[in-house]
Amino acid sequence: MSDEQEITKTWLVFSAGEKKYALLASDVREILRDVPVFPLPFVPEYLNGILNRYGEPYAVLDPLPLLGEKPQESKLYIVLHDEAHICFKISEVLEFYTTQESQLKYFSITDSGKYYVGSFAYEDGEVLILNSASFIEVAERDIEQS
């Protein structure tokens, strides 16, 4: 297959803490800044609370504590296209970035843990592709147990 015919994917590249991550652009509904988040009692630290998006509650999930890092002090959120009504707290939106399928490096679950799908080269390093389904699964389980 020639380069012109190769399948491409568009990613939202963002930072969370000091690292860069990506989600498929088609998985992103919108990006929100400076909206109030209402804390929830008795939930893990990665669940920051609920925000109101056009009258619908969305759980705010900070992915960094689940990835073994300290929580973020940010008011920027990526709202996902999902039925679970989840959004990720992030530090900064970097850009929408298009890659060819052949440039993606996919991980097995045993290689990277369940929170990453793979990676791709970006600027002077690699960007990890988050597996949003894994975060949603953990959040739903923890919310039900709270």
Short mmCIF file of N, CA and C in Angstrom, two decimals:
data_model
loop_
_atom_site.label_atom_id
_atom_site.label_comp_id
_atom_site.label_asym_id
_atom_site.label_seq_id
_atom_site.Cartn_x
_atom_site.Cartn_y
_atom_site.Cartn_z
N MET A 1 0.85 -1.17 0.00
CA MET A 1 0.00 0.00 0.00
C MET A 1 0.90 1.23 0.00
N SER A 2 0.65 2.19 -0.86
CA SER A 2 1.47 3.40 -0.92
C SER A 2 1.13 4.33 0.24
N ASP A 3 2.03 5.29 0.50
CA ASP A 3 1.81 6.24 1.59
C ASP A 3 0.52 7.03 1.39
N GLU A 4 0.18 7.34 0.14
CA GLU A 4 -1.01 8.12 -0.14
C GLU A 4 -2.29 7.36 0.22
N GLN A 5 -2.25 6.03 0.15
CA GLN A 5 -3.43 5.22 0.43
C GLN A 5 -3.46 4.71 1.86
N GLU A 6 -2.40 4.91 2.60
CA GLU A 6 -2.32 4.37 3.95
C GLU A 6 -3.34 5.06 4.87
N ILE A 7 -3.90 4.29 5.77
CA ILE A 7 -4.89 4.78 6.73
C ILE A 7 -4.19 5.72 7.71
N THR A 8 -4.85 6.84 7.99
CA THR A 8 -4.34 7.79 8.99
C THR A 8 -5.32 7.88 10.14
N LYS A 9 -4.80 8.30 11.29
CA LYS A 9 -5.62 8.53 12.48
C LYS A 9 -5.26 9.90 13.03
N THR A 10 -6.27 10.59 13.54
CA THR A 10 -6.04 11.89 14.15
C THR A 10 -6.20 11.76 15.66
N TRP A 11 -5.26 12.35 16.37
CA TRP A 11 -5.17 12.24 17.83
C TRP A 11 -5.27 13.62 18.46
N LEU A 12 -5.83 13.69 19.65
CA LEU A 12 -5.70 14.87 20.48
C LEU A 12 -4.50 14.60 21.38
N VAL A 13 -3.45 15.38 21.19
CA VAL A 13 -2.25 15.24 22.02
C VAL A 13 -2.35 16.28 23.13
N PHE A 14 -2.12 15.84 24.36
CA PHE A 14 -2.25 16.72 25.52
C PHE A 14 -1.22 16.32 26.57
N SER A 15 -1.02 17.20 27.52
CA SER A 15 -0.16 16.85 28.64
C SER A 15 -1.02 16.67 29.88
N ALA A 16 -0.56 15.79 30.72
CA ALA A 16 -1.12 15.58 32.05
C ALA A 16 0.09 15.48 32.96
N GLY A 17 0.27 16.47 33.80
CA GLY A 17 1.51 16.55 34.55
C GLY A 17 2.65 16.86 33.60
N GLU A 18 3.71 16.11 33.69
CA GLU A 18 4.89 16.35 32.86
C GLU A 18 4.93 15.52 31.58
N LYS A 19 4.01 14.60 31.42
CA LYS A 19 4.06 13.68 30.27
C LYS A 19 3.00 14.03 29.22
N LYS A 20 3.26 13.54 28.00
CA LYS A 20 2.33 13.75 26.89
C LYS A 20 1.57 12.46 26.61
N TYR A 21 0.28 12.62 26.35
CA TYR A 21 -0.60 11.50 26.08
C TYR A 21 -1.46 11.84 24.86
N ALA A 22 -2.16 10.83 24.36
CA ALA A 22 -3.05 11.04 23.22
C ALA A 22 -4.31 10.21 23.38
N LEU A 23 -5.38 10.74 22.81
CA LEU A 23 -6.65 10.02 22.65
C LEU A 23 -7.07 10.22 21.21
N LEU A 24 -7.76 9.23 20.65
CA LEU A 24 -8.30 9.41 19.31
C LEU A 24 -9.20 10.64 19.30
N ALA A 25 -9.03 11.49 18.32
CA ALA A 25 -9.84 12.70 18.24
C ALA A 25 -11.32 12.37 18.19
N SER A 26 -11.68 11.27 17.56
CA SER A 26 -13.09 10.88 17.46
C SER A 26 -13.67 10.46 18.81
N ASP A 27 -12.82 10.19 19.81
CA ASP A 27 -13.29 9.84 21.15
C ASP A 27 -13.55 11.07 22.02
N VAL A 28 -13.18 12.25 21.51
CA VAL A 28 -13.29 13.49 22.28
C VAL A 28 -14.55 14.25 21.86
N ARG A 29 -15.40 14.54 22.82
CA ARG A 29 -16.62 15.31 22.54
C ARG A 29 -16.31 16.80 22.56
N GLU A 30 -15.61 17.26 23.62
CA GLU A 30 -15.25 18.67 23.72
C GLU A 30 -14.20 18.85 24.80
N ILE A 31 -13.67 20.06 24.86
CA ILE A 31 -12.68 20.42 25.86
C ILE A 31 -13.28 21.57 26.67
N LEU A 32 -13.26 21.44 27.98
CA LEU A 32 -13.82 22.46 28.87
C LEU A 32 -12.73 23.03 29.76
N ARG A 33 -12.86 24.32 30.06
CA ARG A 33 -11.91 24.98 30.96
C ARG A 33 -12.68 25.75 32.02
N ASP A 34 -12.17 25.73 33.23
CA ASP A 34 -12.68 26.54 34.33
C ASP A 34 -14.17 26.33 34.63
N VAL A 35 -14.61 25.09 34.60
CA VAL A 35 -16.00 24.81 35.01
C VAL A 35 -15.97 24.29 36.45
N PRO A 36 -17.00 24.58 37.22
CA PRO A 36 -17.01 24.08 38.60
C PRO A 36 -17.09 22.56 38.65
N VAL A 37 -16.33 21.99 39.55
CA VAL A 37 -16.37 20.55 39.82
C VAL A 37 -16.84 20.38 41.26
N PHE A 38 -17.90 19.59 41.40
CA PHE A 38 -18.50 19.37 42.71
C PHE A 38 -17.95 18.08 43.29
N PRO A 39 -17.21 18.18 44.41
CA PRO A 39 -16.59 16.99 45.00
C PRO A 39 -17.60 15.94 45.43
N LEU A 40 -17.17 14.69 45.40
CA LEU A 40 -17.98 13.58 45.87
C LEU A 40 -17.31 13.00 47.12
N PRO A 41 -18.09 12.65 48.13
CA PRO A 41 -17.50 12.05 49.32
C PRO A 41 -17.18 10.57 49.09
N PHE A 42 -16.19 10.10 49.79
CA PHE A 42 -15.88 8.67 49.87
C PHE A 42 -15.53 8.04 48.53
N VAL A 43 -14.83 8.76 47.66
CA VAL A 43 -14.37 8.20 46.39
C VAL A 43 -12.84 8.28 46.35
N PRO A 44 -12.20 7.46 45.55
CA PRO A 44 -10.74 7.52 45.44
C PRO A 44 -10.26 8.88 44.94
N GLU A 45 -8.99 9.20 45.21
CA GLU A 45 -8.47 10.54 44.87
C GLU A 45 -8.47 10.83 43.38
N TYR A 46 -8.46 9.81 42.54
CA TYR A 46 -8.45 10.08 41.10
C TYR A 46 -9.82 10.53 40.60
N LEU A 47 -10.89 10.32 41.38
CA LEU A 47 -12.22 10.82 41.03
C LEU A 47 -12.40 12.17 41.71
N ASN A 48 -12.28 13.24 40.94
CA ASN A 48 -12.29 14.59 41.50
C ASN A 48 -13.68 15.11 41.82
N GLY A 49 -14.71 14.51 41.24
CA GLY A 49 -16.07 14.96 41.49
C GLY A 49 -16.88 14.92 40.21
N ILE A 50 -17.91 15.77 40.17
CA ILE A 50 -18.85 15.81 39.05
C ILE A 50 -18.87 17.23 38.50
N LEU A 51 -18.89 17.33 37.17
CA LEU A 51 -19.14 18.63 36.55
C LEU A 51 -20.44 18.55 35.77
N ASN A 52 -21.06 19.71 35.60
CA ASN A 52 -22.34 19.79 34.92
C ASN A 52 -22.09 20.25 33.49
N ARG A 53 -22.40 19.38 32.53
CA ARG A 53 -22.26 19.70 31.11
C ARG A 53 -23.65 19.73 30.50
N TYR A 54 -24.17 20.93 30.29
CA TYR A 54 -25.49 21.11 29.69
C TYR A 54 -26.57 20.29 30.42
N GLY A 55 -26.51 20.33 31.75
CA GLY A 55 -27.51 19.66 32.55
C GLY A 55 -27.27 18.19 32.81
N GLU A 56 -26.17 17.64 32.28
CA GLU A 56 -25.85 16.23 32.51
C GLU A 56 -24.57 16.12 33.34
N PRO A 57 -24.58 15.25 34.35
CA PRO A 57 -23.38 15.09 35.20
C PRO A 57 -22.31 14.25 34.50
N TYR A 58 -21.08 14.70 34.62
CA TYR A 58 -19.92 13.96 34.11
C TYR A 58 -18.93 13.78 35.24
N ALA A 59 -18.48 12.55 35.45
CA ALA A 59 -17.47 12.28 36.46
C ALA A 59 -16.12 12.77 35.96
N VAL A 60 -15.41 13.51 36.82
CA VAL A 60 -14.09 14.04 36.49
C VAL A 60 -13.04 13.07 37.01
N LEU A 61 -12.26 12.54 36.10
CA LEU A 61 -11.25 11.55 36.42
C LEU A 61 -9.87 12.13 36.14
N ASP A 62 -9.02 12.16 37.13
CA ASP A 62 -7.62 12.55 36.94
C ASP A 62 -6.83 11.27 36.71
N PRO A 63 -6.32 11.05 35.50
CA PRO A 63 -5.66 9.77 35.23
C PRO A 63 -4.34 9.57 35.96
N LEU A 64 -3.70 10.65 36.40
CA LEU A 64 -2.35 10.51 36.96
C LEU A 64 -2.27 9.65 38.21
N PRO A 65 -3.15 9.77 39.21
CA PRO A 65 -3.04 8.86 40.36
C PRO A 65 -3.13 7.38 39.97
N LEU A 66 -3.94 7.07 38.95
CA LEU A 66 -4.02 5.67 38.50
C LEU A 66 -2.74 5.23 37.79
N LEU A 67 -1.99 6.21 37.28
CA LEU A 67 -0.73 5.92 36.59
C LEU A 67 0.47 6.03 37.52
N GLY A 68 0.19 6.16 38.83
CA GLY A 68 1.27 6.20 39.82
C GLY A 68 1.91 7.56 39.99
N GLU A 69 1.23 8.62 39.59
CA GLU A 69 1.77 9.98 39.69
C GLU A 69 0.90 10.81 40.63
N LYS A 70 1.40 12.00 41.00
CA LYS A 70 0.61 12.85 41.89
C LYS A 70 -0.50 13.55 41.12
N PRO A 71 -1.62 13.87 41.80
CA PRO A 71 -2.77 14.51 41.15
C PRO A 71 -2.40 15.88 40.56
N GLN A 72 -3.17 16.27 39.56
CA GLN A 72 -2.95 17.55 38.88
C GLN A 72 -3.70 18.68 39.57
N GLU A 73 -3.16 19.87 39.45
CA GLU A 73 -3.85 21.10 39.87
C GLU A 73 -4.24 21.82 38.60
N SER A 74 -5.29 21.39 37.96
CA SER A 74 -5.71 21.93 36.68
C SER A 74 -7.21 22.08 36.63
N LYS A 75 -7.68 22.97 35.75
CA LYS A 75 -9.12 23.14 35.54
C LYS A 75 -9.43 23.01 34.06
N LEU A 76 -8.78 22.04 33.42
CA LEU A 76 -8.97 21.78 32.00
C LEU A 76 -9.40 20.32 31.85
N TYR A 77 -10.44 20.07 31.06
CA TYR A 77 -11.04 18.74 31.00
C TYR A 77 -11.34 18.33 29.56
N ILE A 78 -11.11 17.07 29.27
CA ILE A 78 -11.50 16.48 27.99
C ILE A 78 -12.76 15.66 28.26
N VAL A 79 -13.85 16.04 27.62
CA VAL A 79 -15.11 15.30 27.74
C VAL A 79 -15.10 14.23 26.66
N LEU A 80 -15.30 12.98 27.07
CA LEU A 80 -15.24 11.86 26.15
C LEU A 80 -16.61 11.55 25.54
N HIS A 81 -16.57 10.99 24.34
CA HIS A 81 -17.78 10.43 23.71
C HIS A 81 -17.97 9.04 24.30
N ASP A 82 -18.72 8.93 25.35
CA ASP A 82 -18.99 7.63 25.94
C ASP A 82 -20.29 7.71 26.71
N GLU A 83 -20.88 6.57 26.91
CA GLU A 83 -22.15 6.54 27.64
C GLU A 83 -21.95 6.61 29.14
N ALA A 84 -20.72 6.47 29.60
CA ALA A 84 -20.44 6.50 31.03
C ALA A 84 -20.37 7.92 31.58
N HIS A 85 -20.33 8.93 30.72
CA HIS A 85 -20.23 10.34 31.13
C HIS A 85 -18.99 10.58 31.98
N ILE A 86 -17.85 10.39 31.34
CA ILE A 86 -16.55 10.56 31.99
C ILE A 86 -15.79 11.68 31.28
N CYS A 87 -15.04 12.45 32.05
CA CYS A 87 -14.10 13.38 31.42
C CYS A 87 -12.77 13.26 32.16
N PHE A 88 -11.69 13.53 31.42
CA PHE A 88 -10.34 13.47 31.97
C PHE A 88 -9.86 14.87 32.32
N LYS A 89 -9.26 14.99 33.49
CA LYS A 89 -8.58 16.23 33.85
C LYS A 89 -7.21 16.18 33.17
N ILE A 90 -6.83 17.28 32.51
CA ILE A 90 -5.53 17.35 31.84
C ILE A 90 -4.85 18.66 32.19
N SER A 91 -3.58 18.78 31.83
CA SER A 91 -2.84 20.01 32.10
C SER A 91 -2.90 20.99 30.95
N GLU A 92 -2.74 20.48 29.71
CA GLU A 92 -2.67 21.38 28.56
C GLU A 92 -3.02 20.62 27.28
N VAL A 93 -3.76 21.27 26.40
CA VAL A 93 -4.00 20.73 25.06
C VAL A 93 -2.83 21.15 24.20
N LEU A 94 -2.20 20.19 23.52
CA LEU A 94 -1.05 20.52 22.68
C LEU A 94 -1.46 20.70 21.22
N GLU A 95 -2.14 19.70 20.64
CA GLU A 95 -2.59 19.85 19.26
C GLU A 95 -3.37 18.61 18.82
N PHE A 96 -4.05 18.75 17.69
CA PHE A 96 -4.58 17.59 16.99
C PHE A 96 -3.49 17.16 16.02
N TYR A 97 -3.14 15.89 16.04
CA TYR A 97 -1.97 15.39 15.32
C TYR A 97 -2.38 14.16 14.52
N THR A 98 -2.01 14.12 13.26
CA THR A 98 -2.38 12.99 12.40
C THR A 98 -1.16 12.11 12.16
N THR A 99 -1.36 10.80 12.32
CA THR A 99 -0.29 9.83 12.06
C THR A 99 -0.80 8.79 11.07
N GLN A 100 0.14 8.16 10.42
CA GLN A 100 -0.21 7.02 9.58
C GLN A 100 -0.27 5.78 10.48
N GLU A 101 -1.13 4.87 10.11
CA GLU A 101 -1.31 3.64 10.89
C GLU A 101 0.03 2.93 11.11
N SER A 102 0.89 2.95 10.12
CA SER A 102 2.18 2.26 10.22
C SER A 102 3.12 2.89 11.25
N GLN A 103 2.84 4.11 11.68
CA GLN A 103 3.69 4.78 12.67
C GLN A 103 3.29 4.46 14.11
N LEU A 104 2.19 3.75 14.27
CA LEU A 104 1.71 3.43 15.61
C LEU A 104 2.37 2.16 16.12
N LYS A 105 2.71 2.18 17.38
CA LYS A 105 3.27 1.00 18.04
C LYS A 105 2.24 0.56 19.08
N TYR A 106 1.61 -0.59 18.84
CA TYR A 106 0.59 -1.08 19.76
C TYR A 106 1.23 -1.96 20.83
N PHE A 107 0.71 -1.87 22.04
CA PHE A 107 1.20 -2.65 23.17
C PHE A 107 0.26 -3.80 23.45
N SER A 108 0.81 -4.88 23.99
CA SER A 108 -0.06 -5.89 24.58
C SER A 108 -0.32 -5.45 26.02
N ILE A 109 -1.36 -5.96 26.62
CA ILE A 109 -1.69 -5.55 27.99
C ILE A 109 -0.54 -5.87 28.94
N THR A 110 0.16 -6.95 28.70
CA THR A 110 1.26 -7.31 29.59
C THR A 110 2.47 -6.39 29.41
N ASP A 111 2.63 -5.79 28.21
CA ASP A 111 3.75 -4.88 27.98
C ASP A 111 3.59 -3.57 28.72
N SER A 112 2.41 -3.02 28.74
CA SER A 112 2.26 -1.64 29.15
C SER A 112 1.30 -1.41 30.30
N GLY A 113 0.65 -2.42 30.76
CA GLY A 113 -0.41 -2.22 31.72
C GLY A 113 -1.68 -1.92 30.97
N LYS A 114 -2.77 -1.97 31.67
CA LYS A 114 -4.06 -1.85 30.99
C LYS A 114 -4.42 -0.43 30.59
N TYR A 115 -3.69 0.58 31.02
CA TYR A 115 -4.07 1.95 30.76
C TYR A 115 -3.54 2.52 29.44
N TYR A 116 -2.71 1.77 28.74
CA TYR A 116 -2.14 2.25 27.47
C TYR A 116 -2.46 1.29 26.33
N VAL A 117 -2.78 1.85 25.17
CA VAL A 117 -3.03 1.07 23.97
C VAL A 117 -1.74 0.93 23.16
N GLY A 118 -0.96 2.00 23.15
CA GLY A 118 0.27 2.02 22.36
C GLY A 118 0.92 3.38 22.44
N SER A 119 1.71 3.69 21.40
CA SER A 119 2.41 4.98 21.37
C SER A 119 2.74 5.34 19.93
N PHE A 120 3.19 6.56 19.76
CA PHE A 120 3.72 7.00 18.47
C PHE A 120 4.77 8.08 18.71
N ALA A 121 5.67 8.24 17.74
CA ALA A 121 6.71 9.26 17.84
C ALA A 121 6.07 10.63 17.70
N TYR A 122 6.51 11.54 18.56
CA TYR A 122 5.97 12.90 18.55
C TYR A 122 7.07 13.84 19.00
N GLU A 123 7.35 14.84 18.17
CA GLU A 123 8.42 15.79 18.45
C GLU A 123 9.70 15.04 18.80
N ASP A 124 10.21 15.24 20.00
CA ASP A 124 11.48 14.61 20.37
C ASP A 124 11.31 13.37 21.24
N GLY A 125 10.12 12.78 21.24
CA GLY A 125 9.92 11.61 22.08
C GLY A 125 8.73 10.79 21.63
N GLU A 126 8.12 10.11 22.59
CA GLU A 126 6.96 9.26 22.33
C GLU A 126 5.77 9.80 23.09
N VAL A 127 4.60 9.62 22.52
CA VAL A 127 3.34 9.94 23.18
C VAL A 127 2.63 8.63 23.46
N LEU A 128 2.18 8.46 24.68
CA LEU A 128 1.44 7.26 25.05
C LEU A 128 -0.04 7.45 24.72
N ILE A 129 -0.63 6.45 24.11
CA ILE A 129 -2.05 6.48 23.77
C ILE A 129 -2.82 5.86 24.93
N LEU A 130 -3.70 6.65 25.54
CA LEU A 130 -4.46 6.15 26.68
C LEU A 130 -5.59 5.23 26.23
N ASN A 131 -5.82 4.21 27.02
CA ASN A 131 -6.93 3.29 26.81
C ASN A 131 -8.08 3.79 27.68
N SER A 132 -8.91 4.67 27.12
CA SER A 132 -9.97 5.29 27.92
C SER A 132 -10.93 4.25 28.48
N ALA A 133 -11.14 3.16 27.77
CA ALA A 133 -12.06 2.11 28.25
C ALA A 133 -11.58 1.54 29.59
N SER A 134 -10.28 1.39 29.78
CA SER A 134 -9.77 0.86 31.05
C SER A 134 -10.02 1.83 32.20
N PHE A 135 -9.82 3.14 31.94
CA PHE A 135 -10.10 4.13 32.98
C PHE A 135 -11.58 4.14 33.34
N ILE A 136 -12.43 4.07 32.32
CA ILE A 136 -13.88 4.07 32.55
C ILE A 136 -14.29 2.85 33.35
N GLU A 137 -13.73 1.70 33.01
CA GLU A 137 -14.05 0.46 33.73
C GLU A 137 -13.69 0.57 35.20
N VAL A 138 -12.50 1.09 35.51
CA VAL A 138 -12.07 1.24 36.89
C VAL A 138 -12.96 2.24 37.62
N ALA A 139 -13.27 3.37 36.97
CA ALA A 139 -14.09 4.40 37.60
C ALA A 139 -15.50 3.88 37.88
N GLU A 140 -16.09 3.19 36.92
CA GLU A 140 -17.44 2.66 37.13
C GLU A 140 -17.45 1.67 38.29
N ARG A 141 -16.44 0.81 38.35
CA ARG A 141 -16.36 -0.16 39.44
C ARG A 141 -16.23 0.56 40.79
N ASP A 142 -15.35 1.56 40.84
CA ASP A 142 -15.13 2.26 42.11
C ASP A 142 -16.33 3.10 42.52
N ILE A 143 -17.03 3.70 41.55
CA ILE A 143 -18.23 4.48 41.88
C ILE A 143 -19.32 3.56 42.44
N GLU A 144 -19.49 2.39 41.82
CA GLU A 144 -20.50 1.44 42.32
C GLU A 144 -20.19 0.97 43.73
N GLN A 145 -18.90 0.84 44.07
CA GLN A 145 -18.50 0.36 45.40
C GLN A 145 -18.51 1.45 46.44
N SER A 146 -18.61 2.71 46.01
CA SER A 146 -18.59 3.84 46.98
C SER A 146 -19.91 3.99 47.70
#
